[in-house]
PDB file of C-alpha atoms in Angstrom:
ATOM      1  CA  MET A   1     -11.113  69.557 -43.959  1.00 43.00           C
ATOM      2  CA  ASP A   2      -8.100  71.830 -43.044  1.00 42.00           C
ATOM      3  CA  SER A   3      -4.916  70.540 -44.875  1.00 42.00           C
ATOM      4  CA  GLY A   4      -2.732  70.989 -42.133  1.00 46.00           C
ATOM      5  CA  ALA A   5      -5.166  68.616 -39.742  1.00 50.00           C
ATOM      6  CA  ALA A   6      -5.150  65.621 -41.861  1.00 55.00           C
ATOM      7  CA  GLU A   7      -3.374  62.944 -39.154  1.00 54.00           C
ATOM      8  CA  PRO A   8      -1.533  59.996 -40.178  1.00 50.00           C
ATOM      9  CA  CYS A   9      -3.014  56.828 -39.773  1.00 52.00           C
ATOM     10  CA  GLN A  10      -1.066  54.029 -38.142  1.00 50.00           C
ATOM     11  CA  THR A  11      -0.789  50.600 -38.817  1.00 49.00           C
ATOM     12  CA  ASP A  12       0.582  47.709 -37.504  1.00 48.00           C
ATOM     13  CA  ALA A  13       1.479  45.824 -40.758  1.00 50.00           C
ATOM     14  CA  ARG A  14       4.491  43.068 -40.842  1.00 53.00           C
ATOM     15  CA  TRP A  15       4.653  41.817 -44.214  1.00 56.00           C
ATOM     16  CA  VAL A  16       4.352  42.441 -47.883  1.00 61.00           C
ATOM     17  CA  ASP A  17       3.556  40.069 -50.605  1.00 66.00           C
ATOM     18  CA  THR A  18       6.481  41.192 -52.764  1.00 74.00           C
ATOM     19  CA  GLN A  19       5.238  38.292 -55.571  1.00 76.00           C
ATOM     20  CA  TRP A  20       2.203  40.410 -55.811  1.00 74.00           C
ATOM     21  CA  VAL A  21       3.859  43.546 -55.887  1.00 77.00           C
ATOM     22  CA  GLU A  22       6.577  42.648 -58.648  1.00 80.00           C
ATOM     23  CA  GLN A  23       3.902  40.914 -60.568  1.00 80.00           C
ATOM     24  CA  ALA A  24       1.468  43.901 -60.454  1.00 80.00           C
ATOM     25  CA  MET A  25       4.684  46.063 -61.692  1.00 83.00           C
ATOM     26  CA  ARG A  26       5.211  44.647 -64.694  1.00 85.00           C
ATOM     27  CA  VAL A  27       1.772  43.669 -65.697  1.00 84.00           C
ATOM     28  CA  ALA A  28       0.667  46.531 -68.020  1.00 82.00           C
ATOM     29  CA  PRO A  29       4.138  48.760 -68.891  1.00 83.00           C
ATOM     30  CA  GLU A  30       1.811  51.121 -70.813  1.00 84.00           C
ATOM     31  CA  ILE A  31       0.460  52.431 -67.838  1.00 84.00           C
ATOM     32  CA  LYS A  32       2.496  54.957 -65.170  1.00 83.00           C
ATOM     33  CA  LEU A  33       2.875  53.290 -62.586  1.00 83.00           C
ATOM     34  CA  ARG A  34       4.700  54.310 -59.063  1.00 82.00           C
ATOM     35  CA  ARG A  35       5.753  52.461 -56.692  1.00 81.00           C
ATOM     36  CA  GLY A  36       6.053  53.565 -52.740  1.00 79.00           C
ATOM     37  CA  GLY A  37       4.628  54.738 -49.477  1.00 80.00           C
ATOM     38  CA  LEU A  38       1.021  55.282 -49.123  1.00 81.00           C
ATOM     39  CA  LEU A  39      -0.193  57.501 -46.296  1.00 84.00           C
ATOM     40  CA  THR A  40      -3.582  57.363 -44.768  1.00 84.00           C
ATOM     41  CA  VAL A  41      -5.142  60.239 -43.095  1.00 86.00           C
ATOM     42  CA  ASP A  42      -8.420  61.000 -41.402  1.00 82.00           C
ATOM     43  CA  LYS A  43      -9.160  64.039 -43.365  1.00 83.00           C
ATOM     44  CA  ALA A  44      -9.102  65.083 -46.946  1.00 85.00           C
ATOM     45  CA  VAL A  45      -6.217  67.103 -47.989  1.00 89.00           C
ATOM     46  CA  LEU A  46      -7.746  69.699 -50.519  1.00 89.00           C
ATOM     47  CA  THR A  47      -4.432  72.008 -51.039  1.00 90.00           C
ATOM     48  CA  PRO A  48      -1.246  71.257 -53.143  1.00 90.00           C
ATOM     49  CA  ASP A  49       0.749  73.109 -50.161  1.00 93.00           C
ATOM     50  CA  GLY A  50      -1.016  70.684 -48.234  1.00 91.00           C
ATOM     51  CA  LYS A  51      -0.301  67.638 -50.314  1.00 89.00           C
ATOM     52  CA  ARG A  52       3.641  68.193 -50.982  1.00 90.00           C
ATOM     53  CA  ALA A  53       3.655  68.253 -46.947  1.00 91.00           C
ATOM     54  CA  LEU A  54       2.341  65.325 -45.813  1.00 89.00           C
ATOM     55  CA  ALA A  55       4.452  63.715 -48.948  1.00 86.00           C
ATOM     56  CA  SER A  56       7.580  65.236 -47.921  1.00 87.00           C
ATOM     57  CA  ARG A  57       7.525  64.348 -43.963  1.00 89.00           C
ATOM     58  CA  HIS A  58       6.120  60.949 -44.152  1.00 86.00           C
ATOM     59  CA  GLU A  59       8.015  59.990 -47.510  1.00 85.00           C
ATOM     60  CA  VAL A  60       5.082  58.619 -49.598  1.00 85.00           C
ATOM     61  CA  VAL A  61       4.273  58.713 -53.337  1.00 85.00           C
ATOM     62  CA  ALA A  62       0.271  59.072 -52.477  1.00 84.00           C
ATOM     63  CA  VAL A  63      -2.172  59.955 -49.910  1.00 85.00           C
ATOM     64  CA  ASP A  64      -5.716  58.710 -48.869  1.00 85.00           C
ATOM     65  CA  MET A  65      -8.084  58.280 -46.696  1.00 82.00           C
ATOM     66  CA  GLU A  66      -9.107  53.859 -46.774  1.00 84.00           C
ATOM     67  CA  THR A  67      -5.670  52.097 -47.221  1.00 84.00           C
ATOM     68  CA  ALA A  68      -4.929  51.927 -43.608  1.00 80.00           C
ATOM     69  CA  ALA A  69      -7.944  50.303 -42.411  1.00 83.00           C
ATOM     70  CA  LEU A  70      -7.823  47.539 -44.852  1.00 86.00           C
ATOM     71  CA  LEU A  71      -4.334  47.266 -44.449  1.00 83.00           C
ATOM     72  CA  LYS A  72      -5.025  46.545 -40.405  1.00 83.00           C
ATOM     73  CA  LEU A  73      -7.977  44.310 -41.366  1.00 87.00           C
ATOM     74  CA  ALA A  74      -5.756  42.235 -44.301  1.00 85.00           C
ATOM     75  CA  ASP A  75      -2.465  41.807 -41.352  1.00 84.00           C
ATOM     76  CA  GLU A  76      -4.926  40.850 -38.771  1.00 88.00           C
ATOM     77  CA  LYS A  77      -6.150  38.165 -40.796  1.00 91.00           C
ATOM     78  CA  ARG A  78      -2.545  37.557 -42.400  1.00 85.00           C
ATOM     79  CA  LEU A  79      -3.926  37.644 -45.868  1.00 84.00           C
ATOM     80  CA  PRO A  80      -1.687  38.801 -48.808  1.00 77.00           C
ATOM     81  CA  PHE A  81      -2.858  42.558 -49.524  1.00 77.00           C
ATOM     82  CA  LEU A  82      -2.122  44.761 -52.472  1.00 75.00           C
ATOM     83  CA  SER A  83      -2.966  47.972 -52.864  1.00 79.00           C
ATOM     84  CA  LEU A  84      -3.777  49.395 -56.188  1.00 81.00           C
ATOM     85  CA  ARG A  85      -4.785  53.032 -56.236  1.00 83.00           C
ATOM     86  CA  SER A  86      -5.748  55.213 -59.226  1.00 87.00           C
ATOM     87  CA  ILE A  87      -5.387  58.616 -58.911  1.00 85.00           C
ATOM     88  CA  THR A  88      -8.017  61.347 -59.538  1.00 86.00           C
ATOM     89  CA  ASP A  89      -6.183  64.264 -57.733  1.00 84.00           C
ATOM     90  CA  THR A  90      -2.483  64.826 -58.414  1.00 81.00           C
ATOM     91  CA  VAL A  91      -0.585  66.552 -55.612  1.00 82.00           C
ATOM     92  CA  ASP A  92      -1.238  69.947 -58.232  1.00 83.00           C
ATOM     93  CA  HIS A  93      -5.057  69.842 -58.266  1.00 83.00           C
ATOM     94  CA  GLU A  94      -6.870  71.638 -55.540  1.00 86.00           C
ATOM     95  CA  LEU A  95      -9.819  69.751 -54.788  1.00 87.00           C
ATOM     96  CA  VAL A  96     -13.208  71.429 -53.938  1.00 88.00           C
ATOM     97  CA  ASP A  97     -14.517  71.200 -50.264  1.00 90.00           C
ATOM     98  CA  PHE A  98     -17.888  69.507 -50.738  1.00 89.00           C
ATOM     99  CA  SER A  99     -18.683  69.299 -47.050  1.00 90.00           C
ATOM    100  CA  PRO A 100     -21.210  71.924 -47.326  1.00 92.00           C
ATOM    101  CA  CYS A 101     -22.939  69.525 -49.533  1.00 92.00           C
ATOM    102  CA  TYR A 102     -23.834  66.873 -46.874  1.00 93.00           C
ATOM    103  CA  ASP A 103     -27.067  67.027 -44.711  1.00 93.00           C
ATOM    104  CA  GLU A 104     -26.973  65.387 -41.216  1.00 92.00           C
ATOM    105  CA  THR A 105     -27.070  61.890 -41.805  1.00 94.00           C
ATOM    106  CA  GLY A 106     -23.517  62.368 -44.502  1.00 90.00           C
ATOM    107  CA  SER A 107     -25.552  62.120 -47.244  1.00 94.00           C
ATOM    108  CA  VAL A 108     -25.727  64.507 -50.350  1.00 93.00           C
ATOM    109  CA  SER A 109     -28.362  66.751 -50.093  1.00 95.00           C
ATOM    110  CA  LYS A 110     -29.245  67.944 -53.473  1.00 95.00           C
ATOM    111  CA  PHE A 111     -30.424  71.349 -52.848  1.00 95.00           C
ATOM    112  CA  LYS A 112     -27.263  71.960 -50.489  1.00 95.00           C
ATOM    113  CA  ALA A 113     -25.378  70.648 -53.785  1.00 93.00           C
ATOM    114  CA  GLY A 114     -27.295  72.832 -55.599  1.00 93.00           C
ATOM    115  CA  TRP A 115     -27.217  76.263 -53.726  1.00 95.00           C
ATOM    116  CA  TYR A 116     -23.617  75.838 -52.994  1.00 94.00           C
ATOM    117  CA  VAL A 117     -22.600  75.192 -56.549  1.00 93.00           C
ATOM    118  CA  LEU A 118     -24.908  78.408 -57.312  1.00 95.00           C
ATOM    119  CA  THR A 119     -23.596  80.600 -54.897  1.00 96.00           C
ATOM    120  CA  HIS A 120     -19.759  79.194 -55.696  1.00 95.00           C
ATOM    121  CA  PRO A 121     -19.767  79.213 -59.674  1.00 95.00           C
ATOM    122  CA  GLU A 122     -15.774  79.196 -59.314  1.00 94.00           C
ATOM    123  CA  ILE A 123     -15.975  75.353 -58.610  1.00 92.00           C
ATOM    124  CA  ILE A 124     -17.429  74.478 -61.648  1.00 93.00           C
ATOM    125  CA  PRO A 125     -14.102  74.114 -63.540  1.00 92.00           C
ATOM    126  CA  LYS A 126     -12.232  72.088 -60.722  1.00 89.00           C
ATOM    127  CA  VAL A 127     -15.603  70.189 -60.658  1.00 89.00           C
ATOM    128  CA  ARG A 128     -15.316  69.706 -64.150  1.00 92.00           C
ATOM    129  CA  ALA A 129     -11.270  68.866 -64.027  1.00 90.00           C
ATOM    130  CA  LEU A 130     -11.808  65.936 -61.100  1.00 89.00           C
ATOM    131  CA  ARG A 131     -14.468  64.328 -62.886  1.00 92.00           C
ATOM    132  CA  ASP A 132     -12.680  64.024 -66.106  1.00 94.00           C
ATOM    133  CA  SER A 133      -9.404  63.178 -64.324  1.00 91.00           C
ATOM    134  CA  SER A 134     -11.742  60.445 -62.436  1.00 92.00           C
ATOM    135  CA  ARG A 135     -12.627  58.957 -65.711  1.00 95.00           C
ATOM    136  CA  LYS A 136      -9.439  58.641 -66.860  1.00 92.00           C
ATOM    137  CA  ALA A 137      -8.284  57.073 -63.493  1.00 91.00           C
ATOM    138  CA  THR A 138     -11.142  54.238 -63.561  1.00 94.00           C
ATOM    139  CA  GLN A 139     -10.303  53.601 -67.492  1.00 93.00           C
ATOM    140  CA  ASN A 140      -6.514  52.974 -66.103  1.00 90.00           C
ATOM    141  CA  LEU A 141      -7.701  51.329 -63.248  1.00 91.00           C
ATOM    142  CA  THR A 142     -10.231  48.843 -65.280  1.00 93.00           C
ATOM    143  CA  ARG A 143      -7.271  47.994 -67.871  1.00 90.00           C
ATOM    144  CA  PHE A 144      -4.828  47.073 -65.032  1.00 90.00           C
ATOM    145  CA  LEU A 145      -7.070  45.046 -63.315  1.00 90.00           C
ATOM    146  CA  GLU A 146      -8.436  42.497 -66.560  1.00 90.00           C
ATOM    147  CA  LYS A 147      -4.279  42.290 -67.598  1.00 88.00           C
ATOM    148  CA  LEU A 148      -3.367  41.689 -63.499  1.00 86.00           C
ATOM    149  CA  LEU A 149      -6.657  39.434 -62.783  1.00 86.00           C
ATOM    150  CA  THR A 150      -5.949  37.142 -65.895  1.00 86.00           C
ATOM    151  CA  LEU A 151      -1.934  36.316 -65.041  1.00 79.00           C
ATOM    152  CA  PRO A 152      -1.326  32.786 -64.175  1.00 77.00           C
ATOM    153  CA  GLY A 153      -1.620  31.999 -60.270  1.00 68.00           C
ATOM    154  CA  VAL A 154      -3.285  35.278 -59.787  1.00 63.00           C
TER     155      VAL A 154
END
Protein backbone atom coordinates (compact mmCIF):
# COMPACT_ATOMS: atom_id res chain seq x y z
CA MET A 1 0.00 0.00 0.00
CA ASP A 2 2.84 2.34 -0.74
CA SER A 3 1.36 5.62 -1.94
CA GLY A 4 4.04 5.87 -4.60
CA ALA A 5 2.96 2.53 -6.09
CA ALA A 6 -0.61 3.52 -6.91
CA GLU A 7 -1.25 3.36 -10.63
CA PRO A 8 -4.12 5.12 -12.41
CA CYS A 9 -6.82 2.90 -13.86
CA GLN A 10 -7.86 4.02 -17.33
CA THR A 11 -11.33 3.96 -18.82
CA ASP A 12 -12.69 4.70 -22.27
CA ALA A 13 -15.68 6.78 -21.16
CA ARG A 14 -16.64 8.99 -24.05
CA TRP A 15 -19.61 10.91 -22.75
CA VAL A 16 -20.94 12.63 -19.67
CA ASP A 17 -24.57 13.29 -18.90
CA THR A 18 -24.25 17.04 -18.31
CA GLN A 19 -27.90 17.35 -17.28
CA TRP A 20 -27.31 14.99 -14.34
CA VAL A 21 -24.18 16.87 -13.36
CA GLU A 22 -25.94 20.24 -13.44
CA GLN A 23 -28.88 18.91 -11.40
CA ALA A 24 -26.53 17.38 -8.87
CA MET A 25 -24.59 20.62 -8.45
CA ARG A 26 -27.78 22.59 -7.67
CA VAL A 27 -29.70 20.13 -5.51
CA ALA A 28 -28.20 20.80 -2.08
CA PRO A 29 -26.46 24.16 -1.77
CA GLU A 30 -25.87 23.60 1.97
CA ILE A 31 -23.55 20.67 1.23
CA LYS A 32 -20.06 21.48 -0.03
CA LEU A 33 -19.76 19.99 -3.50
CA ARG A 34 -16.74 19.84 -5.79
CA ARG A 35 -16.94 19.12 -9.45
CA GLY A 36 -13.94 17.75 -11.29
CA GLY A 37 -11.90 14.79 -12.31
CA LEU A 38 -11.66 11.64 -10.25
CA LEU A 39 -8.64 9.36 -10.44
CA THR A 40 -9.12 5.67 -9.74
CA VAL A 41 -6.00 3.86 -8.53
CA ASP A 42 -5.28 0.22 -7.79
CA LYS A 43 -3.87 0.67 -4.27
CA ALA A 44 -4.78 2.77 -1.25
CA VAL A 45 -3.00 6.11 -1.07
CA LEU A 46 -2.19 6.48 2.62
CA THR A 47 -0.19 9.68 2.94
CA PRO A 48 -1.10 13.32 2.35
CA ASP A 49 1.99 13.71 0.15
CA GLY A 50 0.95 10.74 -1.98
CA LYS A 51 -2.58 12.12 -2.40
CA ARG A 52 -1.30 15.60 -3.30
CA ALA A 53 1.17 14.21 -5.84
CA LEU A 54 -1.49 12.17 -7.65
CA ALA A 55 -4.02 15.02 -7.59
CA SER A 56 -1.47 17.43 -8.99
CA ARG A 57 -0.04 15.06 -11.60
CA HIS A 58 -3.48 14.08 -12.93
CA GLU A 59 -5.35 17.35 -12.24
CA VAL A 60 -8.15 15.72 -10.26
CA VAL A 61 -10.15 16.70 -7.17
CA ALA A 62 -10.20 13.23 -5.60
CA VAL A 63 -8.63 9.76 -5.74
CA ASP A 64 -10.52 6.50 -5.18
CA MET A 65 -10.23 2.78 -5.87
CA GLU A 66 -13.68 1.92 -7.26
CA THR A 67 -15.14 4.34 -9.77
CA ALA A 68 -13.27 3.43 -12.97
CA ALA A 69 -14.72 -0.09 -13.07
CA LEU A 70 -18.27 1.23 -12.68
CA LEU A 71 -17.72 3.94 -15.29
CA LYS A 72 -16.31 1.41 -17.75
CA LEU A 73 -19.37 -0.83 -17.35
CA ALA A 74 -21.77 2.11 -17.73
CA ASP A 75 -19.89 3.25 -20.85
CA GLU A 76 -20.00 -0.24 -22.39
CA LYS A 77 -23.75 -0.40 -21.78
CA ARG A 78 -24.25 3.25 -22.83
CA LEU A 79 -25.89 4.03 -19.50
CA PRO A 80 -25.82 7.49 -17.92
CA PHE A 81 -23.32 7.67 -15.11
CA LEU A 82 -22.83 10.12 -12.29
CA SER A 83 -20.21 9.43 -9.65
CA LEU A 84 -21.14 10.85 -6.27
CA ARG A 85 -18.37 10.45 -3.74
CA SER A 86 -18.64 11.42 -0.13
CA ILE A 87 -15.06 11.80 1.02
CA THR A 88 -14.06 10.29 4.34
CA ASP A 89 -10.36 11.03 4.16
CA THR A 90 -9.33 14.45 2.90
CA VAL A 91 -6.00 15.14 1.28
CA ASP A 92 -4.57 16.09 4.70
CA HIS A 93 -5.74 12.91 6.42
CA GLU A 94 -3.18 10.12 6.78
CA LEU A 95 -4.77 6.70 6.55
CA VAL A 96 -3.85 3.66 8.60
CA ASP A 97 -2.49 0.67 6.70
CA PHE A 98 -4.88 -2.09 7.77
CA SER A 99 -3.36 -4.75 5.51
CA PRO A 100 -1.87 -6.67 8.48
CA CYS A 101 -5.45 -7.23 9.75
CA TYR A 102 -6.60 -9.35 6.80
CA ASP A 103 -6.44 -13.12 6.59
CA GLU A 104 -5.52 -15.12 3.50
CA THR A 105 -9.10 -14.93 2.17
CA GLY A 106 -9.17 -11.12 2.32
CA SER A 107 -11.48 -11.00 5.33
CA VAL A 108 -10.69 -9.05 8.47
CA SER A 109 -9.28 -11.36 11.10
CA LYS A 110 -10.50 -10.30 14.55
CA PHE A 111 -7.39 -11.82 16.08
CA LYS A 112 -5.03 -10.00 13.69
CA ALA A 113 -6.92 -6.74 14.06
CA GLY A 114 -6.89 -6.98 17.85
CA TRP A 115 -3.19 -7.80 17.88
CA TYR A 116 -2.44 -4.94 15.49
CA VAL A 117 -4.22 -2.41 17.69
CA LEU A 118 -2.52 -3.76 20.83
CA THR A 119 0.90 -3.50 19.22
CA HIS A 120 0.21 -0.16 17.47
CA PRO A 121 -1.85 1.91 19.95
CA GLU A 122 -0.83 5.12 18.14
CA ILE A 123 -3.37 4.29 15.41
CA ILE A 124 -6.36 4.61 17.75
CA PRO A 125 -6.78 8.41 17.30
CA LYS A 126 -6.47 8.00 13.50
CA VAL A 127 -9.09 5.25 13.48
CA ARG A 128 -11.44 7.35 15.60
CA ALA A 129 -10.97 10.33 13.27
CA LEU A 130 -11.74 8.13 10.26
CA ARG A 131 -14.83 6.77 12.01
CA ASP A 132 -16.07 10.30 12.71
CA SER A 133 -15.42 11.55 9.19
CA SER A 134 -17.06 8.41 7.76
CA ARG A 135 -20.20 9.11 9.77
CA LYS A 136 -20.28 12.71 8.56
CA ALA A 137 -19.69 11.65 4.95
CA THR A 138 -22.51 9.09 5.19
CA GLN A 139 -24.91 11.68 6.59
CA ASN A 140 -24.02 14.19 3.87
CA LEU A 141 -24.38 11.64 1.08
CA THR A 142 -27.71 10.45 2.47
CA ARG A 143 -29.09 14.02 2.65
CA PHE A 144 -27.81 14.74 -0.84
CA LEU A 145 -29.32 11.59 -2.37
CA GLU A 146 -32.66 12.19 -0.65
CA LYS A 147 -32.85 15.54 -2.43
CA LEU A 148 -31.43 14.40 -5.76
CA LEU A 149 -33.70 11.37 -6.08
CA THR A 150 -36.86 13.42 -5.43
CA LEU A 151 -36.20 15.75 -8.38
CA PRO A 152 -38.68 15.48 -11.25
CA GLY A 153 -37.38 13.27 -14.05
CA VAL A 154 -34.81 11.44 -11.96
